[in-house]
CSV table of C-alpha atoms and ligand atoms in Angstrom, one decimal:
chain,number,residue,atom,x,y,z
A,1,MET,CA,63.6,111.8,67.6
A,2,ASN,CA,60.3,110.2,67.7
A,3,VAL,CA,57.1,111.8,66.5
A,4,ILE,CA,53.5,110.6,67.2
A,5,THR,CA,50.8,112.2,65.2
A,6,ARG,CA,47.2,112.5,66.6
A,7,GLY,CA,44.2,114.0,64.8
A,8,SER,CA,44.2,115.1,61.2
A,9,GLY,CA,43.6,118.3,59.0
A,10,ASP,CA,44.2,121.8,59.9
A,11,PRO,CA,45.4,123.4,62.1
A,12,THR,CA,48.7,121.7,62.8
A,13,VAL,CA,50.5,122.2,66.2
A,14,ALA,CA,53.2,120.5,68.0
A,15,ILE,CA,54.2,119.7,71.5
A,16,VAL,CA,57.9,118.9,72.1
A,17,GLY,CA,59.3,116.9,75.0
A,18,GLY,CA,62.8,115.7,75.7
A,19,ILE,CA,64.6,118.8,74.3
A,20,HIS,CA,66.9,118.3,77.4
A,21,GLY,CA,67.4,114.6,78.5
A,22,ASP,CA,67.6,115.4,82.2
A,23,GLU,CA,64.1,116.7,82.2
A,24,PRO,CA,61.8,113.6,81.9
A,25,ALA,CA,58.4,115.4,82.4
A,26,GLY,CA,58.2,116.6,78.9
A,27,LYS,CA,58.5,113.0,77.5
A,28,GLN,CA,55.9,111.9,80.0
A,29,VAL,CA,53.5,114.6,79.2
A,30,VAL,CA,53.8,113.8,75.4
A,31,ASP,CA,53.4,110.0,76.2
A,32,ARG,CA,50.3,110.7,78.2
A,33,ILE,CA,48.6,112.9,75.8
A,34,ALA,CA,49.4,110.3,73.0
A,35,ASP,CA,47.6,107.6,75.3
A,36,MET,CA,44.5,109.7,76.0
A,37,ASP,CA,41.3,109.2,74.2
A,38,LEU,CA,40.7,112.7,72.7
A,39,GLU,CA,38.5,114.1,70.0
A,40,PHE,CA,40.8,116.1,67.9
A,41,ALA,CA,39.6,119.1,65.5
A,42,GLY,CA,43.1,119.3,63.9
A,43,THR,CA,46.6,117.8,64.0
A,44,VAL,CA,49.0,117.6,66.9
A,45,LYS,CA,52.6,116.3,66.4
A,46,LEU,CA,53.8,114.8,69.6
A,47,VAL,CA,57.6,115.0,69.4
A,48,ILE,CA,60.3,113.3,71.8
A,49,ALA,CA,63.5,115.3,70.7
A,50,ASN,CA,66.6,113.9,72.4
A,51,GLU,CA,66.1,110.0,72.9
A,52,PRO,CA,69.8,109.3,73.5
A,53,ALA,CA,70.0,112.0,76.2
A,54,LEU,CA,66.7,110.8,77.8
A,55,ASP,CA,67.9,107.2,77.9
A,56,ALA,CA,71.2,108.3,79.5
A,57,GLY,CA,69.4,110.7,81.8
A,58,VAL,CA,71.8,113.5,80.8
A,59,ARG,CA,70.9,117.2,79.5
A,60,TYR,CA,72.6,116.4,76.2
A,61,THR,CA,75.1,114.1,74.7
A,62,ASP,CA,77.4,116.5,72.7
A,63,CYS,CA,76.0,120.0,73.1
A,64,ASP,CA,72.9,121.6,74.4
A,65,LEU,CA,70.0,121.1,72.0
A,66,ASN,CA,68.4,124.4,73.0
A,67,ARG,CA,71.7,126.2,72.2
A,68,ALA,CA,72.1,124.5,68.9
A,69,PHE,CA,69.3,125.9,66.6
A,70,PRO,CA,69.1,126.2,63.7
A,71,GLY,CA,71.5,123.5,63.6
A,72,ASP,CA,74.1,122.1,61.1
A,73,PRO,CA,73.6,118.8,59.2
A,74,ASP,CA,77.3,118.3,58.7
A,75,SER,CA,78.2,118.8,62.3
A,76,ASP,CA,80.2,116.3,64.3
A,77,LEU,CA,77.9,117.1,67.3
A,78,TYR,CA,74.9,115.0,67.5
A,79,GLU,CA,72.5,117.7,68.8
A,80,GLU,CA,73.7,120.1,66.1
A,81,ARG,CA,72.5,117.5,63.5
A,82,LEU,CA,69.4,116.8,65.7
A,83,ALA,CA,68.4,120.5,65.7
A,84,VAL,CA,68.0,120.3,61.8
A,85,GLU,CA,65.8,117.3,62.2
A,86,VAL,CA,63.6,118.8,64.9
A,87,TYR,CA,63.3,122.1,63.0
A,88,ASP,CA,62.3,120.2,59.8
A,89,GLU,CA,59.7,118.4,61.6
A,90,LEU,CA,58.2,121.4,63.2
A,91,GLU,CA,58.2,123.7,60.2
A,92,ASP,CA,54.7,123.0,59.2
A,93,ALA,CA,53.3,123.4,62.7
A,94,GLN,CA,51.7,126.9,63.1
A,95,ALA,CA,52.2,126.9,66.9
A,96,VAL,CA,54.8,124.9,69.0
A,97,LEU,CA,55.2,124.3,72.7
A,98,GLY,CA,58.4,123.1,74.0
A,99,LEU,CA,58.2,121.5,77.5
A,100,HIS,CA,60.9,122.1,80.1
A,101,THR,CA,61.5,121.9,83.7
A,102,SER,CA,64.2,123.4,86.0
A,103,HIS,CA,65.6,123.6,89.4
A,104,SER,CA,63.8,126.9,90.3
A,105,LEU,CA,60.7,127.0,92.4
A,106,PRO,CA,57.2,127.5,91.0
A,107,PRO,CA,55.2,129.4,89.7
A,108,PRO,CA,55.4,127.8,86.1
A,109,PHE,CA,55.8,130.3,83.3
A,110,THR,CA,56.3,130.5,79.5
A,111,ILE,CA,59.2,132.0,77.5
A,112,PHE,CA,58.9,133.6,74.0
A,113,THR,CA,61.1,135.4,71.7
A,114,SER,CA,58.6,137.0,69.4
A,115,LEU,CA,55.1,138.0,70.3
A,116,ASN,CA,52.7,137.6,67.4
A,117,PRO,CA,49.0,136.4,67.1
A,118,VAL,CA,50.0,132.8,67.4
A,119,THR,CA,52.3,133.0,70.4
A,120,ARG,CA,50.0,135.4,72.1
A,121,ARG,CA,47.3,132.8,71.8
A,122,SER,CA,49.7,130.1,73.3
A,123,ILE,CA,50.7,132.5,76.1
A,124,THR,CA,47.4,133.7,77.2
A,125,GLY,CA,45.7,130.3,76.5
A,126,MET,CA,47.6,128.4,79.2
A,127,PRO,CA,47.1,128.6,83.0
A,128,VAL,CA,50.4,130.6,83.7
A,129,ASP,CA,50.7,134.1,85.2
A,130,TYR,CA,54.0,135.2,83.8
A,131,ALA,CA,55.7,135.1,80.2
A,132,VAL,CA,59.3,135.9,79.9
A,133,ASP,CA,60.4,137.7,76.7
A,134,SER,CA,63.9,136.3,75.9
A,135,SER,CA,64.5,138.3,72.8
A,136,GLY,CA,67.4,140.3,74.5
A,137,LEU,CA,69.2,136.8,75.2
A,138,ARG,CA,71.1,134.4,73.0
A,139,GLN,CA,69.2,133.5,69.7
A,140,THR,CA,69.9,129.6,69.6
A,141,THR,CA,66.8,128.3,71.1
A,142,LEU,CA,63.9,126.6,69.3
A,143,ASP,CA,61.7,129.7,70.2
A,144,SER,CA,64.1,132.0,68.4
A,145,VAL,CA,64.1,130.1,64.9
A,146,HIS,CA,60.5,129.1,64.9
A,147,PRO,CA,58.0,132.1,64.8
A,148,GLY,CA,55.2,130.1,66.4
A,149,ALA,CA,57.2,128.5,69.2
A,150,ILE,CA,57.2,129.2,72.8
A,151,SER,CA,58.6,127.2,75.9
A,152,LEU,CA,56.9,126.2,79.0
A,153,GLU,CA,58.8,125.9,82.3
A,154,ALA,CA,56.4,123.5,84.0
A,155,GLY,CA,57.9,123.1,87.3
A,156,VAL,CA,60.7,121.5,89.2
A,157,GLN,CA,62.9,118.9,87.3
A,158,GLY,CA,62.0,115.2,88.2
A,159,SER,CA,58.8,116.3,90.2
A,160,GLU,CA,55.2,114.7,89.7
A,161,GLU,CA,53.8,118.3,89.9
A,162,ALA,CA,55.7,119.2,86.8
A,163,VAL,CA,54.2,116.3,84.9
A,164,SER,CA,50.5,117.1,86.0
A,165,PHE,CA,50.9,120.8,85.3
A,166,GLY,CA,52.6,120.2,81.9
A,167,LEU,CA,49.7,117.9,81.0
A,168,LEU,CA,47.2,120.6,82.1
A,169,ALA,CA,49.0,123.3,80.2
A,170,GLY,CA,49.5,121.1,77.1
A,171,LEU,CA,45.7,120.4,76.9
A,172,ALA,CA,45.0,124.1,77.3
A,173,PHE,CA,47.5,124.8,74.5
A,174,LEU,CA,45.6,122.4,72.2
A,175,ARG,CA,42.3,124.0,73.0
A,176,ALA,CA,43.8,127.5,72.6
A,177,HIS,CA,44.6,126.8,69.0
A,178,HIS,CA,41.4,124.7,68.4
A,179,VAL,CA,43.0,121.5,67.9
A,180,LEU,CA,41.0,119.9,70.7
A,181,ALA,CA,37.4,120.9,71.0
A,182,ASP,CA,36.3,119.2,74.2
A,183,ALA,CA,36.1,122.5,76.1
A,184,ASP,CA,36.2,126.2,75.1
A,185,PRO,CA,39.7,127.8,75.2
A,186,LEU,CA,40.2,130.1,78.2
A,187,TYR,CA,42.5,133.2,77.6
A,188,THR,CA,43.7,135.3,80.5
A,189,SER,CA,46.1,138.2,80.7
A,190,VAL,CA,49.6,137.5,81.6
A,191,ARG,CA,52.4,139.5,83.3
A,192,ARG,CA,55.2,140.1,80.9
A,193,ILE,CA,58.9,140.0,82.1
A,194,LYS,CA,61.7,141.3,80.0
A,195,ALA,CA,64.8,139.0,80.3
A,196,LEU,CA,67.9,141.4,80.5
A,197,HIS,CA,71.1,139.2,81.2
A,198,GLU,CA,72.5,136.1,82.8
A,199,ILE,CA,73.6,136.4,86.4
A,200,LYS,CA,77.2,135.0,86.5
A,201,LYS,CA,78.5,132.7,89.4
A,202,GLY,CA,81.9,133.0,90.7
A,203,THR,CA,83.2,130.2,93.1
A,204,GLY,CA,82.2,128.9,96.4
A,205,VAL,CA,78.8,128.1,97.9
A,206,PRO,CA,76.0,129.8,95.8
A,207,ARG,CA,73.4,131.8,97.7
A,208,LEU,CA,70.0,133.3,96.5
A,209,TYR,CA,67.9,135.6,98.5
A,210,TYR,CA,64.8,136.0,96.2
A,211,ARG,CA,62.5,133.7,94.4
A,212,ASN,CA,61.5,134.1,90.7
A,213,PHE,CA,59.3,137.1,90.0
A,214,GLN,CA,59.6,138.5,93.5
A,215,ARG,CA,60.4,142.3,93.2
A,216,ILE,CA,63.9,143.0,94.6
A,217,PRO,CA,64.3,146.4,96.3
A,218,ALA,CA,66.9,148.8,95.0
A,219,GLY,CA,70.4,148.2,96.4
A,220,GLU,CA,69.4,144.8,97.9
A,221,LEU,CA,71.8,141.9,97.6
A,222,TYR,CA,69.9,139.2,95.7
A,223,ALA,CA,72.7,136.6,94.8
A,224,GLU,CA,76.3,135.8,96.1
A,225,ASP,CA,79.0,133.3,96.4
A,226,ASP,CA,82.5,133.6,97.7
A,227,GLU,CA,83.6,135.6,94.7
A,228,VAL,CA,80.6,137.7,93.4
A,229,SER,CA,77.7,139.6,95.0
A,230,HIS,CA,74.7,141.0,93.0
A,231,ARG,CA,72.8,143.9,94.1
A,232,ALA,CA,69.6,145.3,92.4
A,233,PRO,CA,70.3,148.5,90.5
A,234,ASP,CA,66.8,149.9,91.1
A,235,ASN,CA,63.3,148.9,92.2
A,236,ASN,CA,62.3,147.1,89.0
A,237,LYS,CA,64.2,143.9,88.9
A,238,VAL,CA,63.2,140.2,89.5
A,239,LEU,CA,64.8,136.9,89.1
A,240,VAL,CA,64.0,134.2,86.4
A,241,LEU,CA,65.0,130.7,86.5
A,242,ALA,CA,66.8,131.3,89.7
A,243,SER,CA,68.5,128.3,91.3
A,244,GLU,CA,71.4,127.9,93.5
A,245,HIS,CA,72.6,124.6,91.9
A,246,GLY,CA,70.7,124.2,88.7
A,247,TYR,CA,73.3,125.8,86.5
A,248,GLU,CA,77.1,125.6,86.7
A,249,ASP,CA,77.9,129.2,85.8
A,250,ILE,CA,74.9,131.2,86.4
A,251,PHE,CA,72.3,131.9,89.1
A,252,GLY,CA,69.7,132.4,86.5
A,253,VAL,CA,68.5,135.4,84.7
A,254,LEU,CA,67.7,139.0,85.8
A,255,GLY,CA,64.6,140.5,84.3
A,256,GLU,CA,62.2,143.3,84.9
A,257,PRO,CA,58.4,143.6,84.8
A,258,ASP,CA,57.3,144.9,81.3
A,259,GLY,CA,53.6,145.3,81.2
A,260,ILE,CA,50.7,142.8,80.6
A,261,ILE,CA,50.0,140.7,77.7
A,262,THR,CA,46.3,140.6,76.9
A,263,PRO,CA,44.5,138.0,75.0
A,264,GLU,CA,43.7,139.1,71.4
A,265,GLU,CA,40.1,140.2,70.6
A,266,HIS,CA,38.1,137.2,69.5
B,301,ZN,ZN1,65.0,122.2,79.4
């Protein structure tokens, strides 16, 4: 883990890249912010989490860091020990932004576990239209152990667009928490999507017929391979993190629109 601190005093927030070693955009965003000549009104910790995995260009070395929180200092697995170190580093940050990329197509979106004044400010303060409530999924992610943490899916893994969007969103996150005072924060309403469950793959060639957040009509086939086929149970389902080849055992996550997240009163 590498931590670069910029600015001083309160509030303290953090931006974390390199949680997954095969997603170089997060590290590039963190490096670029560290190199920029910015006037800070608080403190930002810029964290590169999994350096060995980044160096090797792999998602993880022993186990998925974002499935390893809160971690175990005595584990034989590198990422389970690293999760403890990362958490300790982030504990004093009121807001945390974890940077990710995926194999699914734009638009970018945020993922949160708990909606509170801090995460609401992050979610509505970045230029994204969708926020995915993952509280119904597994509870081993950074967002699920740190109450002020959310994730940003910045774009397609390895793309320059993911780096430029991640930078834009990262700076907006800093303004939203008044750590960067170069411009006023801009808060907008965001569509909330409730994540329901993972969509299991079978064997053979995976085929997907809908994009992220596109409404699937009741009864329509949205994903299949040679072994499984998935149809929408009603008119209120969408795909999240949908990709044919991004994950070995799932097509992504099934979700449903769940209202609007509005900015808090200022
Ligand atoms: Zn990731």
